[in-house]
């Protein structure tokens, strides 16, 4: 996962934005976090302030999952 100084503000996405970007549901984003595939770039700061996810981290998770699926199909 990325380090804090690797972030660009345009790459930080709310859970809803992350789900739209990755073309999955918000519950899938939560599952990825729970399974350790995705880590919040900036954790939730309490009530009403969501965690933020880094766009390149989402790309990496999708790449990993695609590789796993391809390996299963082979």
N, CA and C atoms as an extended XYZ file, in Angstrom:
222
Properties=species:S:1:pos:R:3:atomname:S:1:resname:S:1:resid:I:1 pbc="F F F"
N         0.832       -1.185        0.000 N   UNK     1
C         0.000        0.000        0.000 CA  UNK     1
C         0.879        1.252        0.000 C   UNK     1
N         0.263        2.337       -0.333 N   UNK     2
C         0.978        3.597       -0.477 CA  UNK     2
C         1.331        4.197        0.878 C   UNK     2
N         2.339        5.036        0.845 N   UNK     3
C         2.717        5.799        2.032 CA  UNK     3
C         2.043        7.162        1.942 C   UNK     3
N         1.840        7.814        3.061 N   UNK     4
C         1.104        9.071        3.116 CA  UNK     4
C         1.649       10.095        2.128 C   UNK     4
N         2.965       10.190        1.982 N   UNK     5
C         3.520       11.208        1.103 CA  UNK     5
C         3.388       10.843       -0.376 C   UNK     5
N         2.873        9.665       -0.686 N   UNK     6
C         2.631        9.268       -2.066 CA  UNK     6
C         1.247        9.696       -2.562 C   UNK     6
N         0.429       10.266       -1.711 N   UNK     7
C        -0.946       10.580       -2.066 CA  UNK     7
C        -1.055       11.913       -2.795 C   UNK     7
N        -2.009       11.947       -3.710 N   UNK     8
C        -2.428       13.179       -4.353 CA  UNK     8
C        -3.898       13.345       -3.990 C   UNK     8
N        -4.315       14.547       -3.675 N   UNK     9
C        -5.696       14.776       -3.244 CA  UNK     9
C        -6.696       14.233       -4.265 C   UNK     9
N        -6.382       14.330       -5.552 N   UNK    10
C        -7.314       13.851       -6.583 CA  UNK    10
C        -7.469       12.332       -6.559 C   UNK    10
N        -6.547       11.631       -5.904 N   UNK    11
C        -6.599       10.174       -5.843 CA  UNK    11
C        -7.306        9.645       -4.604 C   UNK    11
N        -7.666       10.504       -3.666 N   UNK    12
C        -8.331       10.071       -2.448 CA  UNK    12
C        -9.835       10.048       -2.670 C   UNK    12
N       -10.430        8.889       -2.422 N   UNK    13
C       -11.847        8.687       -2.712 CA  UNK    13
C       -12.606        8.226       -1.474 C   UNK    13
N       -13.820        8.707       -1.314 N   UNK    14
C       -14.699        8.209       -0.257 CA  UNK    14
C       -15.085        6.767       -0.604 C   UNK    14
N       -15.668        6.029        0.327 N   UNK    15
C       -16.092        4.669       -0.004 CA  UNK    15
C       -17.029        4.610       -1.210 C   UNK    15
N       -17.959        5.548       -1.302 N   UNK    16
C       -18.875        5.561       -2.437 CA  UNK    16
C       -18.127        5.832       -3.741 C   UNK    16
N       -17.241        6.811       -3.728 N   UNK    17
C       -16.454        7.120       -4.920 CA  UNK    17
C       -15.540        5.953       -5.291 C   UNK    17
N       -14.942        5.321       -4.272 N   UNK    18
C       -14.058        4.180       -4.515 CA  UNK    18
C       -14.830        3.044       -5.176 C   UNK    18
N       -16.038        2.793       -4.700 N   UNK    19
C       -16.867        1.740       -5.277 CA  UNK    19
C       -17.210        2.059       -6.726 C   UNK    19
N       -17.558        3.297       -6.991 N   UNK    20
C       -17.871        3.699       -8.366 CA  UNK    20
C       -16.640        3.574       -9.262 C   UNK    20
N       -15.500        4.009       -8.760 N   UNK    21
C       -14.259        3.945       -9.534 CA  UNK    21
C       -13.886        2.491       -9.856 C   UNK    21
N       -14.004        1.611       -8.854 N   UNK    22
C       -13.627        0.210       -9.027 CA  UNK    22
C       -14.736       -0.620       -9.676 C   UNK    22
N       -15.887        0.010       -9.885 N   UNK    23
C       -17.047       -0.661      -10.483 CA  UNK    23
C       -17.500       -1.866       -9.663 C   UNK    23
N       -17.558       -1.637       -8.355 N   UNK    24
C       -18.047       -2.640       -7.401 CA  UNK    24
C       -18.983       -1.930       -6.431 C   UNK    24
N       -19.582       -2.679       -5.530 N   UNK    25
C       -20.453       -2.069       -4.520 CA  UNK    25
C       -19.628       -1.584       -3.328 C   UNK    25
N       -20.247       -0.733       -2.532 N   UNK    26
C       -19.574       -0.283       -1.308 CA  UNK    26
C       -19.320       -1.449       -0.367 C   UNK    26
N       -20.208       -2.436       -0.367 N   UNK    27
C       -19.986       -3.599        0.503 CA  UNK    27
C       -18.760       -4.387        0.040 C   UNK    27
N       -18.485       -4.391       -1.252 N   UNK    28
C       -17.273       -5.054       -1.753 CA  UNK    28
C       -16.034       -4.326       -1.264 C   UNK    28
N       -16.069       -3.011       -1.236 N   UNK    29
C       -14.948       -2.233       -0.696 CA  UNK    29
C       -14.720       -2.626        0.763 C   UNK    29
N       -15.805       -2.723        1.536 N   UNK    30
C       -15.677       -3.128        2.949 CA  UNK    30
C       -15.110       -4.542        3.066 C   UNK    30
N       -15.534       -5.439        2.178 N   UNK    31
C       -15.009       -6.812        2.190 CA  UNK    31
C       -13.518       -6.822        1.890 C   UNK    31
N       -13.094       -6.025        0.920 N   UNK    32
C       -11.665       -5.957        0.596 CA  UNK    32
C       -10.868       -5.481        1.802 C   UNK    32
N       -11.401       -4.500        2.522 N   UNK    33
C       -10.727       -4.000        3.723 CA  UNK    33
C       -10.671       -5.120        4.763 C   UNK    33
N       -11.803       -5.772        4.992 N   UNK    34
C       -11.881       -6.843        5.991 CA  UNK    34
C       -10.918       -7.980        5.655 C   UNK    34
N       -10.776       -8.311        4.379 N   UNK    35
C        -9.900       -9.404        3.945 CA  UNK    35
C        -8.432       -8.992        3.869 C   UNK    35
N        -8.153       -7.720        4.113 N   UNK    36
C        -6.777       -7.244        4.102 CA  UNK    36
C        -6.246       -6.916        2.711 C   UNK    36
N        -7.126       -6.846        1.729 N   UNK    37
C        -6.698       -6.518        0.370 CA  UNK    37
C        -6.550       -5.020        0.155 C   UNK    37
N        -7.275       -4.241        0.942 N   UNK    38
C        -7.291       -2.791        0.786 CA  UNK    38
C        -7.194       -2.154        2.161 C   UNK    38
N        -6.417       -1.103        2.220 N   UNK    39
C        -6.262       -0.361        3.462 CA  UNK    39
C        -6.649        1.086        3.197 C   UNK    39
N        -7.324        1.697        4.130 N   UNK    40
C        -7.691        3.102        3.958 CA  UNK    40
C        -6.432        3.951        3.935 C   UNK    40
N        -6.358        4.851        2.978 N   UNK    41
C        -5.230        5.774        2.912 CA  UNK    41
C        -5.280        6.720        4.112 C   UNK    41
N        -6.479        7.170        4.402 N   UNK    42
C        -6.717        8.001        5.581 CA  UNK    42
C        -7.901        7.397        6.312 C   UNK    42
N        -7.675        6.821        7.486 N   UNK    43
C        -8.770        6.179        8.228 CA  UNK    43
C        -9.863        7.175        8.597 C   UNK    43
N       -11.025        6.651        8.888 N   UNK    44
C       -12.152        7.470        9.310 CA  UNK    44
C       -11.756        8.307       10.515 C   UNK    44
N       -12.211        9.531       10.509 N   UNK    45
C       -11.893       10.439       11.616 CA  UNK    45
C       -13.056       10.579       12.585 C   UNK    45
N       -13.922        9.587       12.605 N   UNK    46
C       -15.045        9.628       13.525 CA  UNK    46
C       -16.362        9.777       12.802 C   UNK    46
N       -17.379       10.099       13.564 N   UNK    47
C       -18.738       10.201       13.010 CA  UNK    47
C       -18.819       11.184       11.860 C   UNK    47
N       -19.343       10.689       10.763 N   UNK    48
C       -19.597       11.550        9.626 CA  UNK    48
C       -18.410       11.841        8.732 C   UNK    48
N       -17.225       11.388        9.121 N   UNK    49
C       -16.042       11.610        8.295 CA  UNK    49
C       -15.542       10.245        7.826 C   UNK    49
N       -15.774        9.914        6.555 N   UNK    50
C       -15.445        8.571        6.072 CA  UNK    50
C       -13.949        8.362        5.871 C   UNK    50
N       -13.574        7.100        5.830 N   UNK    51
C       -12.218        6.745        5.436 CA  UNK    51
C       -12.046        7.130        3.977 C   UNK    51
N       -10.815        7.373        3.577 N   UNK    52
C       -10.529        7.690        2.185 CA  UNK    52
C        -9.592        6.628        1.626 C   UNK    52
N        -9.845        6.250        0.389 N   UNK    53
C        -9.070        5.207       -0.273 CA  UNK    53
C        -8.304        5.797       -1.445 C   UNK    53
N        -7.100        5.297       -1.653 N   UNK    54
C        -6.214        5.796       -2.690 CA  UNK    54
C        -6.498        5.078       -4.012 C   UNK    54
N        -6.715        5.846       -5.065 N   UNK    55
C        -7.041        5.294       -6.385 CA  UNK    55
C        -6.019        4.233       -6.843 C   UNK    55
N        -4.692        4.467       -6.744 N   UNK    56
C        -3.738        3.433       -7.156 CA  UNK    56
C        -3.848        2.136       -6.328 C   UNK    56
N        -4.234        2.247       -5.058 N   UNK    57
C        -4.433        1.047       -4.240 CA  UNK    57
C        -5.617        0.235       -4.771 C   UNK    57
N        -6.658        0.916       -5.205 N   UNK    58
C        -7.812        0.223       -5.785 CA  UNK    58
C        -7.413       -0.477       -7.087 C   UNK    58
N        -6.598        0.190       -7.887 N   UNK    59
C        -6.106       -0.428       -9.123 CA  UNK    59
C        -5.314       -1.697       -8.812 C   UNK    59
N        -4.504       -1.640       -7.775 N   UNK    60
C        -3.680       -2.788       -7.384 CA  UNK    60
C        -4.554       -3.954       -6.918 C   UNK    60
N        -5.574       -3.685       -6.133 N   UNK    61
C        -6.472       -4.748       -5.670 CA  UNK    61
C        -7.167       -5.394       -6.866 C   UNK    61
N        -7.638       -4.590       -7.791 N   UNK    62
C        -8.306       -5.151       -8.969 CA  UNK    62
C        -7.338       -5.999       -9.794 C   UNK    62
N        -6.072       -5.561       -9.903 N   UNK    63
C        -5.074       -6.326      -10.639 CA  UNK    63
C        -4.822       -7.669       -9.965 C   UNK    63
N        -4.664       -7.650       -8.648 N   UNK    64
C        -4.418       -8.885       -7.887 CA  UNK    64
C        -5.583       -9.847       -8.046 C   UNK    64
N        -6.803       -9.343       -7.920 N   UNK    65
C        -7.974      -10.216       -8.039 CA  UNK    65
C        -8.115      -10.773       -9.454 C   UNK    65
N        -7.782       -9.979      -10.462 N   UNK    66
C        -7.835      -10.457      -11.847 CA  UNK    66
C        -6.804      -11.563      -12.073 C   UNK    66
N        -5.614      -11.398      -11.504 N   UNK    67
C        -4.580      -12.431      -11.628 CA  UNK    67
C        -5.011      -13.721      -10.939 C   UNK    67
N        -5.615      -13.601       -9.772 N   UNK    68
C        -6.089      -14.790       -9.066 CA  UNK    68
C        -7.157      -15.509       -9.864 C   UNK    68
N        -8.067      -14.747      -10.448 N   UNK    69
C        -9.140      -15.342      -11.257 CA  UNK    69
C        -8.560      -16.029      -12.489 C   UNK    69
N        -7.585      -15.405      -13.122 N   UNK    70
C        -6.946      -16.001      -14.303 CA  UNK    70
C        -6.225      -17.295      -13.929 C   UNK    70
N        -5.583      -17.313      -12.765 N   UNK    71
C        -4.888      -18.519      -12.323 CA  UNK    71
C        -5.877      -19.654      -12.044 C   UNK    71
N        -7.042      -19.318      -11.482 N   UNK    72
C        -8.055      -20.335      -11.230 CA  UNK    72
C        -8.613      -20.909      -12.531 C   UNK    72
N        -8.737      -20.047      -13.535 N   UNK    73
C        -9.307      -20.475      -14.813 CA  UNK    73
C        -8.327      -21.313      -15.640 C   UNK    73
N        -7.049      -21.176      -15.339 N   UNK    74
C        -6.023      -21.898      -16.115 CA  UNK    74
C        -5.921      -23.364      -15.742 C   UNK    74
